[in-house]
Each structure stands twice: as C-alpha cells, then as structure tokens.
C-alpha cells in the first residue's frame, strides 16, 4: 500500500492551477473534467512519479469554516519540503508570494509559512542535519 | 487597583508555561497559535498541544497581558504591558515602604 494522493482545498481551481504551477513550479499531472470542476492534480518536478497533490474545490459546506479556523490559528494546510529554505523564500518573495512566517528554527527543521492565495497557509520545511 | 484585576494578573503569572509564553512574545510579537506552539518545541523541546496553548493564551488575554491583533485572517498575540500591570508589580512594594496603604 502507498500514499499516491493528498489534497488541498482551493477556493478557485483556475487560480490554484496558476499558483501551484507558475509560482511554486509544480507540473499538472491529471486534468480531467468532472462536472463543473476538474480532477486536477499536480506533482513535483523532483518526483514526477511521486505523490500527487489534488487541488480540490472548496464547495462542500464544511470546508469554508474548516479552512477559516486553520488560517485563524496560523495552522498550515499542507507542508512541502525544500533543499534550501533561504533561497526558496527569496525566490517566492520575488514572485510576490506573501510569507506570514519568516524562516525560523523549529527543532530538527527550519520552516516558513506562506499564503497560497487560495485560502490556505502552506508550510515549507528544510530538514536540518542535526549531526552537525 | 481592584482585587479582581489583581487576581487575574497574578493567576496569569502563576504558571511557568504562561511566563515562558510572555518571554517569547516579548522577543517576537504578533505570533499565531501555531507559532507559539512551534516556538515551544523549538526553544524548550516541549510539545504542548494546541488546545493547551490556546487555553494559556486565553488566561493571558483575560488578564490583559496579551493583546489580539488580526493580521489578515490570522489571529496574532502580542505582549501588552499596561500601567495596570506595573501597578500590580508594585503591589508588594508598598509594604516595603513604611507599610503604607494605597
């Protein structure tokens, strides 16, 4: 058994597709019309056969209060791993991404949080070599 | 200063976790619940549940030691030391000085 799919609830699939590909640099893997929405997944270029991220519409009535409560407490909806957080923060900042938490140490990782413009906070983490 | 206000302030300060939260908010204001939890793990190696931290923050807020400021859609917490708190801190001092009443 393996985890092939995870998801993030997005306010607008078109906007999300742009943000997650143009800004974050992921690639669309599946894009299948499904009624008024799409089965829209992206993958990392570093792992094209890896876990897919489903950009899932937010229209179930439970989703709005769930997302609002997470953002209210500053809790990220998802977490992505990067090799160099400092470089990534600069690159995304230059592309106009709004960071709500600047890179900070959090035990064995360094982390930062940004707004995905689709109603979520997203965490970036860099694994630190704790043996150094 | 009213007794009930003093009660709230001293109650808020009577817990080491809450005093640590105050320490951290003094260094880095405008922290979300998530950040307060993350800082606790990072700096003290103590993983407190979000519910626990949320309750501590509520006690600090009641004593007016923590001020809530909304940063966009995120609720942030900052240290808020007022004249009232300074008064509370000097509450004991009056007995040192000639035993005078207020």
PDB file of C-alpha atoms in Angstrom:
ATOM      1  CA  UNK A   1       0.000   0.000   0.000  1.00  0.00           C
ATOM      2  CA  UNK A   2       1.282   3.506  -0.716  1.00  0.00           C
ATOM      3  CA  UNK A   3       0.040   7.045  -0.473  1.00  0.00           C
ATOM      4  CA  UNK A   4      -0.388   8.241  -4.051  1.00  0.00           C
ATOM      5  CA  UNK A   5      -2.587  11.277  -3.467  1.00  0.00           C
ATOM      6  CA  UNK A   6      -3.074  14.051  -0.973  1.00  0.00           C
ATOM      7  CA  UNK A   7      -5.132  17.184  -1.338  1.00  0.00           C
ATOM      8  CA  UNK A   8      -5.516  20.831  -0.562  1.00  0.00           C
ATOM      9  CA  UNK A   9      -8.881  22.621  -0.706  1.00  0.00           C
ATOM     10  CA  UNK A  10      -8.660  25.598  -3.059  1.00  0.00           C
ATOM     11  CA  UNK A  11     -11.127  28.462  -3.454  1.00  0.00           C
ATOM     12  CA  UNK A  12     -10.719  28.568  -7.223  1.00  0.00           C
ATOM     13  CA  UNK A  13      -9.205  25.777  -9.334  1.00  0.00           C
ATOM     14  CA  UNK A  14      -8.084  28.053 -12.195  1.00  0.00           C
ATOM     15  CA  UNK A  15      -6.320  30.400  -9.818  1.00  0.00           C
ATOM     16  CA  UNK A  16      -4.856  27.460  -7.907  1.00  0.00           C
ATOM     17  CA  UNK A  17      -3.552  25.839 -11.091  1.00  0.00           C
ATOM     18  CA  UNK A  18      -1.685  29.049 -11.925  1.00  0.00           C
ATOM     19  CA  UNK A  19      -0.293  29.483  -8.411  1.00  0.00           C
ATOM     20  CA  UNK A  20       0.798  25.888  -7.920  1.00  0.00           C
ATOM     21  CA  UNK A  21       2.441  25.662 -11.375  1.00  0.00           C
ATOM     22  CA  UNK A  22       3.620  29.189 -12.332  1.00  0.00           C
ATOM     23  CA  UNK A  23       4.665  30.261  -8.847  1.00  0.00           C
ATOM     24  CA  UNK A  24       5.503  27.064  -6.956  1.00  0.00           C
ATOM     25  CA  UNK A  25       6.790  25.270 -10.041  1.00  0.00           C
ATOM     26  CA  UNK A  26       4.757  22.059  -9.850  1.00  0.00           C
ATOM     27  CA  UNK A  27       3.516  20.300 -13.011  1.00  0.00           C
ATOM     28  CA  UNK A  28      -0.073  19.325 -13.823  1.00  0.00           C
ATOM     29  CA  UNK A  29      -0.364  15.528 -13.878  1.00  0.00           C
ATOM     30  CA  UNK A  30      -4.105  14.927 -14.194  1.00  0.00           C
ATOM     31  CA  UNK A  31      -6.610  17.377 -15.557  1.00  0.00           C
ATOM     32  CA  UNK A  32      -9.939  15.645 -16.090  1.00  0.00           C
ATOM     33  CA  UNK A  33     -13.264  17.491 -16.463  1.00  0.00           C
ATOM     34  CA  UNK A  34     -15.615  16.407 -13.700  1.00  0.00           C
ATOM     35  CA  UNK A  35     -18.945  18.206 -13.832  1.00  0.00           C
ATOM     36  CA  UNK A  36     -18.432  21.874 -13.056  1.00  0.00           C
ATOM     37  CA  UNK A  37     -14.963  21.186 -11.651  1.00  0.00           C
ATOM     38  CA  UNK A  38     -11.871  19.198 -12.642  1.00  0.00           C
ATOM     39  CA  UNK A  39      -9.889  16.315 -11.229  1.00  0.00           C
ATOM     40  CA  UNK A  40      -6.785  18.479 -11.104  1.00  0.00           C
ATOM     41  CA  UNK A  41      -3.562  17.136  -9.651  1.00  0.00           C
ATOM     42  CA  UNK A  42      -0.012  18.442  -9.645  1.00  0.00           C
ATOM     43  CA  UNK A  43       3.307  16.755  -8.934  1.00  0.00           C
ATOM     44  CA  UNK A  44       6.741  17.995  -8.025  1.00  0.00           C
ATOM     45  CA  UNK A  45       9.278  18.083 -10.864  1.00  0.00           C
ATOM     46  CA  UNK A  46      11.676  16.491  -8.392  1.00  0.00           C
ATOM     47  CA  UNK A  47       9.334  13.475  -8.119  1.00  0.00           C
ATOM     48  CA  UNK A  48       7.069  13.256 -11.197  1.00  0.00           C
ATOM     49  CA  UNK A  49       6.016   9.724 -10.243  1.00  0.00           C
ATOM     50  CA  UNK A  50       5.603  10.674  -6.613  1.00  0.00           C
ATOM     51  CA  UNK A  51       2.565  11.637  -4.562  1.00  0.00           C
ATOM     52  CA  UNK A  52       0.051  13.784  -6.421  1.00  0.00           C
ATOM     53  CA  UNK A  53      -1.485  16.857  -4.863  1.00  0.00           C
ATOM     54  CA  UNK A  54      -5.173  17.218  -5.681  1.00  0.00           C
ATOM     55  CA  UNK A  55      -6.316  20.829  -5.991  1.00  0.00           C
ATOM     56  CA  UNK A  56      -9.761  20.122  -4.646  1.00  0.00           C
ATOM     57  CA  UNK A  57     -12.704  22.554  -4.862  1.00  0.00           C
ATOM     58  CA  UNK A  58     -13.809  24.090  -1.543  1.00  0.00           C
ATOM     59  CA  UNK A  59     -17.536  23.974  -2.164  1.00  0.00           C
ATOM     60  CA  UNK A  60     -18.556  21.419   0.478  1.00  0.00           C
ATOM     61  CA  UNK A  61     -20.191  23.474   3.276  1.00  0.00           C
ATOM     62  CA  UNK A  62     -17.806  22.065   5.894  1.00  0.00           C
ATOM     63  CA  UNK A  63     -14.728  23.271   4.048  1.00  0.00           C
ATOM     64  CA  UNK A  64     -15.108  27.033   4.483  1.00  0.00           C
ATOM     65  CA  UNK A  65     -15.292  27.014   8.314  1.00  0.00           C
ATOM     66  CA  UNK A  66     -12.528  24.389   8.435  1.00  0.00           C
ATOM     67  CA  UNK A  67     -10.177  26.479   6.307  1.00  0.00           C
ATOM     68  CA  UNK A  68     -11.025  29.699   8.143  1.00  0.00           C
ATOM     69  CA  UNK A  69     -10.351  28.096  11.520  1.00  0.00           C
ATOM     70  CA  UNK A  70      -6.951  26.809  10.388  1.00  0.00           C
ATOM     71  CA  UNK A  71      -5.907  30.179   8.958  1.00  0.00           C
ATOM     72  CA  UNK A  72      -7.173  31.937  12.082  1.00  0.00           C
ATOM     73  CA  UNK A  73      -4.803  29.900  14.254  1.00  0.00           C
ATOM     74  CA  UNK A  74      -2.000  30.153  11.694  1.00  0.00           C
ATOM     75  CA  UNK A  75      -2.023  26.409  11.020  1.00  0.00           C
ATOM     76  CA  UNK A  76      -0.757  25.344   7.593  1.00  0.00           C
ATOM     77  CA  UNK A  77      -2.993  23.121   5.473  1.00  0.00           C
ATOM     78  CA  UNK A  78      -0.022  21.468   3.843  1.00  0.00           C
ATOM     79  CA  UNK A  79       3.732  21.187   4.068  1.00  0.00           C
ATOM     80  CA  UNK A  80       6.309  20.990   1.282  1.00  0.00           C
ATOM     81  CA  UNK A  81       9.964  20.127   1.659  1.00  0.00           C
ATOM     82  CA  UNK A  82      12.737  22.208   0.106  1.00  0.00           C
ATOM     83  CA  UNK A  83      16.523  21.795  -0.035  1.00  0.00           C
ATOM     84  CA  UNK A  84      17.334  25.433   0.696  1.00  0.00           C
ATOM     85  CA  UNK A  85      14.669  27.367   2.554  1.00  0.00           C
ATOM     86  CA  UNK A  86      16.536  30.656   2.427  1.00  0.00           C
ATOM     87  CA  UNK A  87      16.836  30.521  -1.391  1.00  0.00           C
ATOM     88  CA  UNK A  88      13.243  29.367  -1.796  1.00  0.00           C
ATOM     89  CA  UNK A  89      11.901  32.138   0.422  1.00  0.00           C
ATOM     90  CA  UNK A  90      13.786  34.720  -1.643  1.00  0.00           C
ATOM     91  CA  UNK A  91      12.642  33.251  -4.969  1.00  0.00           C
ATOM     92  CA  UNK A  92       8.971  33.082  -3.946  1.00  0.00           C
ATOM     93  CA  UNK A  93       9.169  36.518  -2.323  1.00  0.00           C
ATOM     94  CA  UNK A  94      10.420  37.943  -5.612  1.00  0.00           C
ATOM     95  CA  UNK A  95       7.402  36.337  -7.314  1.00  0.00           C
ATOM     96  CA  UNK A  96       5.115  38.212  -4.930  1.00  0.00           C
ATOM     97  CA  UNK A  97       4.275  35.395  -2.504  1.00  0.00           C
ATOM     98  CA  UNK A  98       3.217  36.657   0.908  1.00  0.00           C
ATOM     99  CA  UNK A  99       5.083  34.943   3.755  1.00  0.00           C
ATOM    100  CA  UNK A 100       3.181  35.021   7.043  1.00  0.00           C
ATOM    101  CA  UNK A 101       6.015  33.380   8.988  1.00  0.00           C
ATOM    102  CA  UNK A 102       9.622  34.108   8.035  1.00  0.00           C
ATOM    103  CA  UNK A 103      12.093  31.216   8.146  1.00  0.00           C
ATOM    104  CA  UNK A 104      12.542  30.083  11.747  1.00  0.00           C
ATOM    105  CA  UNK A 105      14.121  27.148  13.541  1.00  0.00           C
ATOM    106  CA  UNK A 106      11.665  24.551  14.798  1.00  0.00           C
ATOM    107  CA  UNK A 107      13.675  21.747  16.301  1.00  0.00           C
ATOM    108  CA  UNK A 108      15.113  19.452  13.607  1.00  0.00           C
ATOM    109  CA  UNK A 109      13.704  21.580  10.781  1.00  0.00           C
ATOM    110  CA  UNK A 110      13.705  25.134   9.561  1.00  0.00           C
ATOM    111  CA  UNK A 111      10.293  26.310   8.463  1.00  0.00           C
ATOM    112  CA  UNK A 112       8.423  29.203   6.937  1.00  0.00           C
ATOM    113  CA  UNK A 113       4.772  29.732   6.041  1.00  0.00           C
ATOM    114  CA  UNK A 114       3.166  31.487   3.101  1.00  0.00           C
ATOM    115  CA  UNK A 115      -0.341  32.233   1.819  1.00  0.00           C
ATOM    116  CA  UNK A 116      -1.277  30.202  -1.284  1.00  0.00           C
ATOM    117  CA  UNK A 117      -3.876  32.858  -2.320  1.00  0.00           C
ATOM    118  CA  UNK A 118      -6.472  30.043  -2.470  1.00  0.00           C
ATOM    119  CA  UNK A 119      -7.474  30.171   1.187  1.00  0.00           C
ATOM    120  CA  UNK A 120      -4.620  28.176   2.734  1.00  0.00           C
ATOM    121  CA  UNK A 121      -1.416  28.634   4.615  1.00  0.00           C
ATOM    122  CA  UNK A 122       1.382  26.412   3.327  1.00  0.00           C
ATOM    123  CA  UNK A 123       4.449  25.417   5.273  1.00  0.00           C
ATOM    124  CA  UNK A 124       7.888  24.999   3.734  1.00  0.00           C
ATOM    125  CA  UNK A 125      10.394  22.931   5.645  1.00  0.00           C
ATOM    126  CA  UNK A 126      14.065  22.241   5.276  1.00  0.00           C
ATOM    127  CA  UNK A 127      15.392  19.236   7.152  1.00  0.00           C
ATOM    128  CA  UNK A 128      18.446  20.270   9.126  1.00  0.00           C
ATOM    129  CA  UNK A 129      21.385  17.942   9.607  1.00  0.00           C
ATOM    130  CA  UNK A 130      21.214  17.564  13.375  1.00  0.00           C
ATOM    131  CA  UNK A 131      24.547  15.735  13.483  1.00  0.00           C
ATOM    132  CA  UNK A 132      26.408  18.928  12.526  1.00  0.00           C
TER     133      UNK A 132
ATOM    134  CA  UNK B   1      -6.330  48.567  41.652  1.00  0.00           C
ATOM    135  CA  UNK B   2      -9.331  46.287  42.059  1.00  0.00           C
ATOM    136  CA  UNK B   3      -8.846  42.903  43.710  1.00  0.00           C
ATOM    137  CA  UNK B   4     -10.398  41.013  40.814  1.00  0.00           C
ATOM    138  CA  UNK B   5      -7.939  42.623  38.386  1.00  0.00           C
ATOM    139  CA  UNK B   6      -5.014  41.724  40.635  1.00  0.00           C
ATOM    140  CA  UNK B   7      -6.388  38.176  40.875  1.00  0.00           C
ATOM    141  CA  UNK B   8      -6.423  37.826  37.099  1.00  0.00           C
ATOM    142  CA  UNK B   9      -2.901  39.174  36.698  1.00  0.00           C
ATOM    143  CA  UNK B  10      -1.370  37.057  39.456  1.00  0.00           C
ATOM    144  CA  UNK B  11      -3.272  33.989  38.297  1.00  0.00           C
ATOM    145  CA  UNK B  12      -1.964  34.504  34.772  1.00  0.00           C
ATOM    146  CA  UNK B  13       1.605  34.798  36.078  1.00  0.00           C
ATOM    147  CA  UNK B  14       1.310  31.794  38.409  1.00  0.00           C
ATOM    148  CA  UNK B  15       2.185  29.259  35.707  1.00  0.00           C
ATOM    149  CA  UNK B  16       5.677  28.702  34.291  1.00  0.00           C
ATOM    150  CA  UNK B  17       4.385  27.858  30.810  1.00  0.00           C
ATOM    151  CA  UNK B  18       2.490  31.144  30.665  1.00  0.00           C
ATOM    152  CA  UNK B  19       5.557  33.032  31.856  1.00  0.00           C
ATOM    153  CA  UNK B  20       7.564  31.367  29.056  1.00  0.00           C
ATOM    154  CA  UNK B  21       4.917  32.439  26.543  1.00  0.00           C
ATOM    155  CA  UNK B  22       5.267  36.016  27.844  1.00  0.00           C
ATOM    156  CA  UNK B  23       9.066  35.781  27.456  1.00  0.00           C
ATOM    157  CA  UNK B  24       8.733  34.674  23.858  1.00  0.00           C
ATOM    158  CA  UNK B  25       6.058  37.211  22.925  1.00  0.00           C
ATOM    159  CA  UNK B  26       8.315  39.949  24.300  1.00  0.00           C
ATOM    160  CA  UNK B  27      11.036  38.883  21.839  1.00  0.00           C
ATOM    161  CA  UNK B  28       8.741  38.185  18.892  1.00  0.00           C
ATOM    162  CA  UNK B  29       5.328  39.882  18.919  1.00  0.00           C
ATOM    163  CA  UNK B  30       2.318  39.073  16.702  1.00  0.00           C
ATOM    164  CA  UNK B  31       2.521  35.278  16.900  1.00  0.00           C
ATOM    165  CA  UNK B  32      -0.267  32.961  15.829  1.00  0.00           C
ATOM    166  CA  UNK B  33      -1.265  29.968  17.926  1.00  0.00           C
ATOM    167  CA  UNK B  34       0.727  27.784  15.529  1.00  0.00           C
ATOM    168  CA  UNK B  35       3.862  29.895  16.019  1.00  0.00           C
ATOM    169  CA  UNK B  36       3.580  29.866  19.808  1.00  0.00           C
ATOM    170  CA  UNK B  37       3.355  26.052  19.682  1.00  0.00           C
ATOM    171  CA  UNK B  38       6.259  25.779  17.215  1.00  0.00           C
ATOM    172  CA  UNK B  39       8.452  28.070  19.326  1.00  0.00           C
ATOM    173  CA  UNK B  40       7.731  25.965  22.388  1.00  0.00           C
ATOM    174  CA  UNK B  41       9.021  22.858  20.631  1.00  0.00           C
ATOM    175  CA  UNK B  42      11.989  24.660  19.056  1.00  0.00           C
ATOM    176  CA  UNK B  43      13.193  26.542  22.122  1.00  0.00           C
ATOM    177  CA  UNK B  44      12.192  24.357  25.032  1.00  0.00           C
ATOM    178  CA  UNK B  45      11.752  20.968  23.381  1.00  0.00           C
ATOM    179  CA  UNK B  46       8.286  20.817  24.896  1.00  0.00           C
ATOM    180  CA  UNK B  47       5.457  19.791  22.597  1.00  0.00           C
ATOM    181  CA  UNK B  48       2.347  21.381  24.070  1.00  0.00           C
ATOM    182  CA  UNK B  49      -0.985  20.590  22.484  1.00  0.00           C
ATOM    183  CA  UNK B  50      -2.648  23.426  20.601  1.00  0.00           C
ATOM    184  CA  UNK B  51      -5.580  23.188  22.971  1.00  0.00           C
ATOM    185  CA  UNK B  52      -3.301  23.667  25.985  1.00  0.00           C
ATOM    186  CA  UNK B  53      -1.550  26.663  24.441  1.00  0.00           C
ATOM    187  CA  UNK B  54      -4.893  28.100  23.386  1.00  0.00           C
ATOM    188  CA  UNK B  55      -6.105  27.915  26.995  1.00  0.00           C
ATOM    189  CA  UNK B  56      -2.917  29.553  28.314  1.00  0.00           C
ATOM    190  CA  UNK B  57      -3.294  32.373  25.796  1.00  0.00           C
ATOM    191  CA  UNK B  58      -6.913  32.863  26.862  1.00  0.00           C
ATOM    192  CA  UNK B  59      -5.847  33.269  30.518  1.00  0.00           C
ATOM    193  CA  UNK B  60      -3.199  35.809  29.498  1.00  0.00           C
ATOM    194  CA  UNK B  61      -5.766  37.627  27.377  1.00  0.00           C
ATOM    195  CA  UNK B  62      -8.207  37.814  30.300  1.00  0.00           C
ATOM    196  CA  UNK B  63      -5.511  39.431  32.405  1.00  0.00           C
ATOM    197  CA  UNK B  64      -4.999  41.852  29.516  1.00  0.00           C
ATOM    198  CA  UNK B  65      -1.362  40.714  29.316  1.00  0.00           C
ATOM    199  CA  UNK B  66      -1.849  39.589  25.731  1.00  0.00           C
ATOM    200  CA  UNK B  67      -3.339  41.717  23.004  1.00  0.00           C
ATOM    201  CA  UNK B  68      -5.042  40.150  19.986  1.00  0.00           C
ATOM    202  CA  UNK B  69      -4.276  41.701  16.635  1.00  0.00           C
ATOM    203  CA  UNK B  70      -5.684  40.253  13.415  1.00  0.00           C
ATOM    204  CA  UNK B  71      -3.023  40.033  10.722  1.00  0.00           C
ATOM    205  CA  UNK B  72      -5.142  39.451   7.651  1.00  0.00           C
ATOM    206  CA  UNK B  73      -7.279  36.446   8.560  1.00  0.00           C
ATOM    207  CA  UNK B  74      -4.843  35.176  11.189  1.00  0.00           C
ATOM    208  CA  UNK B  75      -5.246  35.928  14.882  1.00  0.00           C
ATOM    209  CA  UNK B  76      -1.952  37.005  16.417  1.00  0.00           C
ATOM    210  CA  UNK B  77      -0.882  37.535  20.024  1.00  0.00           C
ATOM    211  CA  UNK B  78       1.366  40.269  21.341  1.00  0.00           C
ATOM    212  CA  UNK B  79       2.548  41.192  24.793  1.00  0.00           C
ATOM    213  CA  UNK B  80       0.578  44.074  26.277  1.00  0.00           C
ATOM    214  CA  UNK B  81       2.073  45.577  29.431  1.00  0.00           C
ATOM    215  CA  UNK B  82      -0.080  48.404  30.759  1.00  0.00           C
ATOM    216  CA  UNK B  83       0.045  50.794  33.682  1.00  0.00           C
ATOM    217  CA  UNK B  84      -2.242  48.370  35.482  1.00  0.00           C
ATOM    218  CA  UNK B  85       0.335  45.611  35.265  1.00  0.00           C
ATOM    219  CA  UNK B  86       3.077  47.893  36.537  1.00  0.00           C
ATOM    220  CA  UNK B  87       0.750  48.759  39.415  1.00  0.00           C
ATOM    221  CA  UNK B  88       0.279  45.068  40.131  1.00  0.00           C
ATOM    222  CA  UNK B  89       4.009  44.518  40.129  1.00  0.00           C
ATOM    223  CA  UNK B  90       4.451  47.280  42.679  1.00  0.00           C
ATOM    224  CA  UNK B  91       1.608  45.953  44.817  1.00  0.00           C
ATOM    225  CA  UNK B  92       4.091  44.240  47.153  1.00  0.00           C
ATOM    226  CA  UNK B  93       6.399  47.231  47.219  1.00  0.00           C
ATOM    227  CA  UNK B  94       4.063  49.373  49.252  1.00  0.00           C
ATOM    228  CA  UNK B  95       4.604  47.062  52.225  1.00  0.00           C
ATOM    229  CA  UNK B  96       8.331  47.525  51.887  1.00  0.00           C
ATOM    230  CA  UNK B  97       7.935  51.306  52.056  1.00  0.00           C
ATOM    231  CA  UNK B  98       6.801  52.194  55.607  1.00  0.00           C
ATOM    232  CA  UNK B  99       3.903  49.777  55.427  1.00  0.00           C
ATOM    233  CA  UNK B 100       1.818  52.477  53.788  1.00  0.00           C
ATOM    234  CA  UNK B 101      -1.615  51.727  52.380  1.00  0.00           C
ATOM    235  CA  UNK B 102      -2.546  52.874  48.886  1.00  0.00           C
TER     236      UNK B 102
END
